[in-house]
Amino acid sequence: MGRDDILTGFRQEAKALVHVASGLSETDFAKPTPCAPWTVTELLAHVVAGIERVTDGLTVPEPATAPLNAVNYYNPRIFDAQANIERVALAQRSATAYPSGRAVAAALDAAWPLVHDSARREPDDRRLMTRWSIGMGLTDFLITRVAELALHGLDLATALDRAPWTTPEAATIVTTLLLVSGNPDDLAPLGWDPMTYLAKASGRTPLTVDEAAHVEQVGVEWIPLG
């Protein structure tokens, strides 16, 4: 996919999340999420920080190389147990900087247009430095930001007991990202809709015994998100 397609997915998914978040009550923001120990506020703060890493990465000198791509970004050597502990704590600290859940929603609404417009102005071969101090192509990094919005959107929908609001544009991008090997058409007999695919492929919903057997038989593999 080209940069324009990725930015469309990013824009549509960010707007959908803002629409939901801006209508929540403070009681909603305090609810627990499947991403324990985060509350809705803390998970949203994590998402805000995650997309702001695009603009952060563009403000430092461009790295000479870009060994990371959208798939190997999710490397267990990077996303190890210690990194996860730090990520959880960082989101919790970030959330305390906001006076309310609505303020986090407002921060998301302010952040995504800046990310979108900054990325749109960059050349196709632009590289940026990730928080791990490893270079990565901007377009590939944007794919991971769409994944952050879409997959954590599923987590938030679960926390809020709502139907997922994932946009078709973002679902297409993340579906493509998740598939490591095999043909997605081979999964058609399972009858999954796009939201079920994303939940199953990302490990948010476990496979049944029959589903696991079919997936193994047709040779489909998904990237481990950690």
mmCIF file of C-alpha atoms in Angstrom:
data_model
loop_
_atom_site.group_PDB
_atom_site.id
_atom_site.type_symbol
_atom_site.label_atom_id
_atom_site.label_comp_id
_atom_site.label_asym_id
_atom_site.label_seq_id
_atom_site.Cartn_x
_atom_site.Cartn_y
_atom_site.Cartn_z
ATOM 1 C CA MET A 1 0.000 0.000 0.000
ATOM 2 C CA GLY A 2 1.109 3.552 -0.661
ATOM 3 C CA ARG A 3 1.447 6.389 1.819
ATOM 4 C CA ASP A 4 -1.893 7.907 0.791
ATOM 5 C CA ASP A 5 -3.742 4.644 1.511
ATOM 6 C CA ILE A 6 -2.106 4.337 4.912
ATOM 7 C CA LEU A 7 -2.883 7.939 5.802
ATOM 8 C CA THR A 8 -6.498 7.458 4.778
ATOM 9 C CA GLY A 9 -6.757 4.490 7.111
ATOM 10 C CA PHE A 10 -5.045 6.432 9.879
ATOM 11 C CA ARG A 11 -7.338 9.429 9.450
ATOM 12 C CA GLN A 12 -10.555 7.428 9.313
ATOM 13 C CA GLU A 13 -9.679 5.258 12.307
ATOM 14 C CA ALA A 14 -8.522 8.211 14.404
ATOM 15 C CA LYS A 15 -11.728 10.105 13.665
ATOM 16 C CA ALA A 16 -13.829 7.066 14.585
ATOM 17 C CA LEU A 17 -12.011 6.685 17.908
ATOM 18 C CA VAL A 18 -12.342 10.400 18.685
ATOM 19 C CA HIS A 19 -16.067 10.205 17.958
ATOM 20 C CA VAL A 20 -16.453 7.433 20.530
ATOM 21 C CA ALA A 21 -14.071 8.860 23.135
ATOM 22 C CA SER A 22 -15.566 12.345 23.038
ATOM 23 C CA GLY A 23 -18.964 10.931 24.006
ATOM 24 C CA LEU A 24 -17.816 8.971 27.043
ATOM 25 C CA SER A 25 -18.630 9.799 30.645
ATOM 26 C CA GLU A 26 -15.981 9.941 33.340
ATOM 27 C CA THR A 27 -17.442 6.671 34.626
ATOM 28 C CA ASP A 28 -16.690 5.133 31.231
ATOM 29 C CA PHE A 29 -13.124 6.426 31.319
ATOM 30 C CA ALA A 30 -12.564 4.696 34.661
ATOM 31 C CA LYS A 31 -13.599 1.261 33.395
ATOM 32 C CA PRO A 32 -11.006 -1.536 33.216
ATOM 33 C CA THR A 33 -9.837 -2.748 29.815
ATOM 34 C CA PRO A 34 -8.592 -6.118 28.538
ATOM 35 C CA CYS A 35 -5.129 -4.527 28.560
ATOM 36 C CA ALA A 36 -4.739 -4.910 32.305
ATOM 37 C CA PRO A 37 -3.997 -2.977 34.425
ATOM 38 C CA TRP A 38 -5.002 -0.059 32.175
ATOM 39 C CA THR A 39 -8.286 1.773 32.503
ATOM 40 C CA VAL A 40 -9.950 3.320 29.459
ATOM 41 C CA THR A 41 -8.208 6.608 30.263
ATOM 42 C CA GLU A 42 -4.803 4.937 30.510
ATOM 43 C CA LEU A 43 -5.275 2.965 27.307
ATOM 44 C CA LEU A 44 -6.294 6.119 25.458
ATOM 45 C CA ALA A 45 -3.251 7.909 26.872
ATOM 46 C CA HIS A 46 -1.132 5.061 25.497
ATOM 47 C CA VAL A 47 -2.734 5.492 22.076
ATOM 48 C CA VAL A 48 -2.149 9.248 22.100
ATOM 49 C CA ALA A 49 1.518 8.765 22.992
ATOM 50 C CA GLY A 50 1.804 6.063 20.347
ATOM 51 C CA ILE A 51 0.631 8.210 17.466
ATOM 52 C CA GLU A 52 2.610 11.225 18.692
ATOM 53 C CA ARG A 53 5.763 9.162 18.180
ATOM 54 C CA VAL A 54 5.404 9.950 14.483
ATOM 55 C CA THR A 55 5.869 13.678 15.026
ATOM 56 C CA ASP A 56 8.492 12.999 17.706
ATOM 57 C CA GLY A 57 10.440 10.808 15.290
ATOM 58 C CA LEU A 58 10.322 13.445 12.578
ATOM 59 C CA THR A 59 11.825 16.125 14.807
ATOM 60 C CA VAL A 60 15.192 14.368 15.230
ATOM 61 C CA PRO A 61 17.790 13.785 12.522
ATOM 62 C CA GLU A 62 16.818 11.194 9.935
ATOM 63 C CA PRO A 63 18.617 7.874 10.485
ATOM 64 C CA ALA A 64 20.936 6.631 7.744
ATOM 65 C CA THR A 65 19.309 3.214 7.596
ATOM 66 C CA ALA A 66 15.902 1.690 8.289
ATOM 67 C CA PRO A 67 16.346 -1.936 9.398
ATOM 68 C CA LEU A 68 12.839 -2.095 10.846
ATOM 69 C CA ASN A 69 9.700 -2.560 8.779
ATOM 70 C CA ALA A 70 6.065 -2.896 9.798
ATOM 71 C CA VAL A 71 6.405 -6.640 10.439
ATOM 72 C CA ASN A 72 9.726 -6.942 12.236
ATOM 73 C CA TYR A 73 8.902 -3.878 14.327
ATOM 74 C CA TYR A 74 7.012 -6.336 16.533
ATOM 75 C CA ASN A 75 10.207 -8.092 17.494
ATOM 76 C CA PRO A 76 10.244 -10.027 20.780
ATOM 77 C CA ARG A 77 13.766 -8.743 21.376
ATOM 78 C CA ILE A 78 12.280 -5.228 21.423
ATOM 79 C CA PHE A 79 8.911 -5.945 23.020
ATOM 80 C CA ASP A 80 10.281 -8.057 25.842
ATOM 81 C CA ALA A 81 8.925 -8.352 29.382
ATOM 82 C CA GLN A 82 10.874 -5.368 30.688
ATOM 83 C CA ALA A 83 9.761 -3.198 27.790
ATOM 84 C CA ASN A 84 6.180 -4.169 28.498
ATOM 85 C CA ILE A 85 6.503 -3.190 32.158
ATOM 86 C CA GLU A 86 7.911 0.172 31.107
ATOM 87 C CA ARG A 87 5.152 0.671 28.517
ATOM 88 C CA VAL A 88 2.445 -0.023 31.107
ATOM 89 C CA ALA A 89 3.960 2.368 33.615
ATOM 90 C CA LEU A 90 4.501 5.086 30.995
ATOM 91 C CA ALA A 91 0.829 5.052 29.997
ATOM 92 C CA GLN A 92 -0.225 5.256 33.623
ATOM 93 C CA ARG A 93 2.078 8.235 34.198
ATOM 94 C CA SER A 94 0.863 9.886 31.007
ATOM 95 C CA ALA A 95 -2.759 9.511 32.072
ATOM 96 C CA THR A 96 -2.109 11.345 35.350
ATOM 97 C CA ALA A 97 -1.030 14.400 33.349
ATOM 98 C CA TYR A 98 -4.611 14.858 32.133
ATOM 99 C CA PRO A 99 -7.229 16.350 34.471
ATOM 100 C CA SER A 100 -9.975 14.076 33.133
ATOM 101 C CA GLY A 101 -10.793 11.384 30.633
ATOM 102 C CA ARG A 102 -12.351 13.985 28.375
ATOM 103 C CA ALA A 103 -9.014 15.781 28.317
ATOM 104 C CA VAL A 104 -7.358 12.632 26.968
ATOM 105 C CA ALA A 105 -10.042 12.434 24.263
ATOM 106 C CA ALA A 106 -9.358 16.073 23.407
ATOM 107 C CA ALA A 107 -5.618 15.356 23.234
ATOM 108 C CA LEU A 108 -6.269 12.550 20.751
ATOM 109 C CA ASP A 109 -8.428 14.884 18.660
ATOM 110 C CA ALA A 110 -5.604 17.433 18.645
ATOM 111 C CA ALA A 111 -2.796 14.960 18.001
ATOM 112 C CA TRP A 112 -3.973 12.949 15.027
ATOM 113 C CA PRO A 113 -4.302 15.855 12.523
ATOM 114 C CA LEU A 114 -0.765 16.987 13.361
ATOM 115 C CA VAL A 115 0.550 13.463 12.781
ATOM 116 C CA HIS A 116 -1.428 13.121 9.552
ATOM 117 C CA ASP A 117 -0.344 16.446 8.102
ATOM 118 C CA SER A 118 3.292 16.061 9.151
ATOM 119 C CA ALA A 119 3.537 12.639 7.519
ATOM 120 C CA ARG A 120 1.736 13.770 4.378
ATOM 121 C CA ARG A 121 4.373 16.424 3.726
ATOM 122 C CA GLU A 122 7.300 13.986 3.888
ATOM 123 C CA PRO A 123 8.815 12.242 0.841
ATOM 124 C CA ASP A 124 8.029 8.594 0.193
ATOM 125 C CA ASP A 125 11.499 7.462 1.246
ATOM 126 C CA ARG A 126 11.509 9.370 4.532
ATOM 127 C CA ARG A 127 12.941 7.479 7.492
ATOM 128 C CA LEU A 128 12.471 8.220 11.175
ATOM 129 C CA MET A 129 13.993 7.139 14.450
ATOM 130 C CA THR A 130 11.794 4.961 16.638
ATOM 131 C CA ARG A 131 11.757 5.161 20.425
ATOM 132 C CA TRP A 132 14.062 2.117 20.364
ATOM 133 C CA SER A 133 16.697 4.215 18.530
ATOM 134 C CA ILE A 134 16.355 2.035 15.429
ATOM 135 C CA GLY A 135 15.585 3.534 12.034
ATOM 136 C CA MET A 136 12.332 2.736 10.237
ATOM 137 C CA GLY A 137 10.617 3.909 7.069
ATOM 138 C CA LEU A 138 7.877 6.428 7.802
ATOM 139 C CA THR A 139 5.249 4.600 5.754
ATOM 140 C CA ASP A 140 5.954 1.350 7.593
ATOM 141 C CA PHE A 141 5.779 3.124 10.931
ATOM 142 C CA LEU A 142 2.431 4.628 9.992
ATOM 143 C CA ILE A 143 1.117 1.113 9.357
ATOM 144 C CA THR A 144 1.929 0.246 12.958
ATOM 145 C CA ARG A 145 0.127 3.398 14.108
ATOM 146 C CA VAL A 146 -3.011 2.315 12.252
ATOM 147 C CA ALA A 147 -2.665 -1.030 14.030
ATOM 148 C CA GLU A 148 -2.429 0.768 17.373
ATOM 149 C CA LEU A 149 -5.638 2.654 16.682
ATOM 150 C CA ALA A 150 -7.564 -0.305 15.313
ATOM 151 C CA LEU A 151 -6.500 -3.055 17.697
ATOM 152 C CA HIS A 152 -6.712 -0.915 20.803
ATOM 153 C CA GLY A 153 -10.059 0.225 19.455
ATOM 154 C CA LEU A 154 -11.160 -3.396 19.774
ATOM 155 C CA ASP A 155 -9.901 -3.408 23.366
ATOM 156 C CA LEU A 156 -11.822 -0.235 24.125
ATOM 157 C CA ALA A 157 -14.989 -1.592 22.530
ATOM 158 C CA THR A 158 -14.731 -4.613 24.816
ATOM 159 C CA ALA A 159 -14.178 -2.412 27.862
ATOM 160 C CA LEU A 160 -17.180 -0.269 26.962
ATOM 161 C CA ASP A 161 -19.351 -3.236 25.980
ATOM 162 C CA ARG A 162 -19.910 -1.788 22.509
ATOM 163 C CA ALA A 163 -19.796 -3.172 19.005
ATOM 164 C CA PRO A 164 -16.390 -2.505 17.359
ATOM 165 C CA TRP A 165 -16.215 0.674 15.281
ATOM 166 C CA THR A 166 -13.151 -0.328 13.239
ATOM 167 C CA THR A 167 -13.269 1.353 9.838
ATOM 168 C CA PRO A 168 -12.969 -0.676 6.613
ATOM 169 C CA GLU A 169 -9.870 1.269 5.595
ATOM 170 C CA ALA A 170 -8.026 0.474 8.815
ATOM 171 C CA ALA A 171 -9.254 -3.122 8.865
ATOM 172 C CA THR A 172 -7.750 -3.713 5.416
ATOM 173 C CA ILE A 173 -4.388 -2.291 6.474
ATOM 174 C CA VAL A 174 -4.176 -4.268 9.707
ATOM 175 C CA THR A 175 -5.425 -7.484 8.100
ATOM 176 C CA THR A 176 -2.615 -7.219 5.571
ATOM 177 C CA LEU A 177 -0.068 -6.457 8.291
ATOM 178 C CA LEU A 178 -1.022 -9.392 10.487
ATOM 179 C CA LEU A 179 -0.764 -12.084 7.820
ATOM 180 C CA VAL A 180 2.746 -13.548 7.742
ATOM 181 C CA SER A 181 2.106 -16.498 5.496
ATOM 182 C CA GLY A 182 -0.716 -18.296 3.739
ATOM 183 C CA ASN A 183 -3.741 -17.102 1.825
ATOM 184 C CA PRO A 184 -6.447 -15.235 3.758
ATOM 185 C CA ASP A 185 -9.028 -16.703 1.383
ATOM 186 C CA ASP A 186 -8.267 -20.093 2.922
ATOM 187 C CA LEU A 187 -9.975 -18.827 6.082
ATOM 188 C CA ALA A 188 -13.287 -18.233 4.299
ATOM 189 C CA PRO A 189 -14.785 -21.556 5.518
ATOM 190 C CA LEU A 190 -14.525 -20.217 9.073
ATOM 191 C CA GLY A 191 -17.012 -17.459 8.253
ATOM 192 C CA TRP A 192 -15.129 -14.715 10.081
ATOM 193 C CA ASP A 193 -16.152 -11.119 9.506
ATOM 194 C CA PRO A 194 -13.313 -8.528 9.447
ATOM 195 C CA MET A 195 -13.637 -7.745 13.167
ATOM 196 C CA THR A 196 -13.500 -11.413 14.092
ATOM 197 C CA TYR A 197 -10.435 -11.847 11.891
ATOM 198 C CA LEU A 198 -8.638 -8.980 13.610
ATOM 199 C CA ALA A 199 -9.554 -10.243 17.071
ATOM 200 C CA LYS A 200 -8.459 -13.811 16.286
ATOM 201 C CA ALA A 201 -5.314 -12.889 14.344
ATOM 202 C CA SER A 202 -4.124 -10.456 17.018
ATOM 203 C CA GLY A 203 -4.737 -12.927 19.837
ATOM 204 C CA ARG A 204 -7.536 -10.924 21.423
ATOM 205 C CA THR A 205 -9.997 -13.757 20.938
ATOM 206 C CA PRO A 206 -8.652 -17.332 21.230
ATOM 207 C CA LEU A 207 -9.114 -19.799 18.406
ATOM 208 C CA THR A 208 -11.432 -22.693 19.012
ATOM 209 C CA VAL A 209 -10.026 -26.189 18.615
ATOM 210 C CA ASP A 210 -11.626 -26.506 15.181
ATOM 211 C CA GLU A 211 -10.416 -23.062 14.103
ATOM 212 C CA ALA A 212 -6.871 -23.813 15.216
ATOM 213 C CA ALA A 213 -6.891 -27.085 13.299
ATOM 214 C CA HIS A 214 -8.120 -25.378 10.135
ATOM 215 C CA VAL A 215 -5.584 -22.548 10.425
ATOM 216 C CA GLU A 216 -2.763 -25.063 10.811
ATOM 217 C CA GLN A 217 -4.030 -27.146 7.908
ATOM 218 C CA VAL A 218 -4.105 -24.228 5.446
ATOM 219 C CA GLY A 219 -0.786 -22.831 6.672
ATOM 220 C CA VAL A 220 -1.868 -19.389 7.821
ATOM 221 C CA GLU A 221 0.391 -17.612 10.307
ATOM 222 C CA TRP A 222 0.067 -14.206 11.950
ATOM 223 C CA ILE A 223 2.750 -11.966 13.353
ATOM 224 C CA PRO A 224 3.232 -12.196 17.131
ATOM 225 C CA LEU A 225 2.337 -8.777 18.513
ATOM 226 C CA GLY A 226 3.706 -9.470 21.971
#
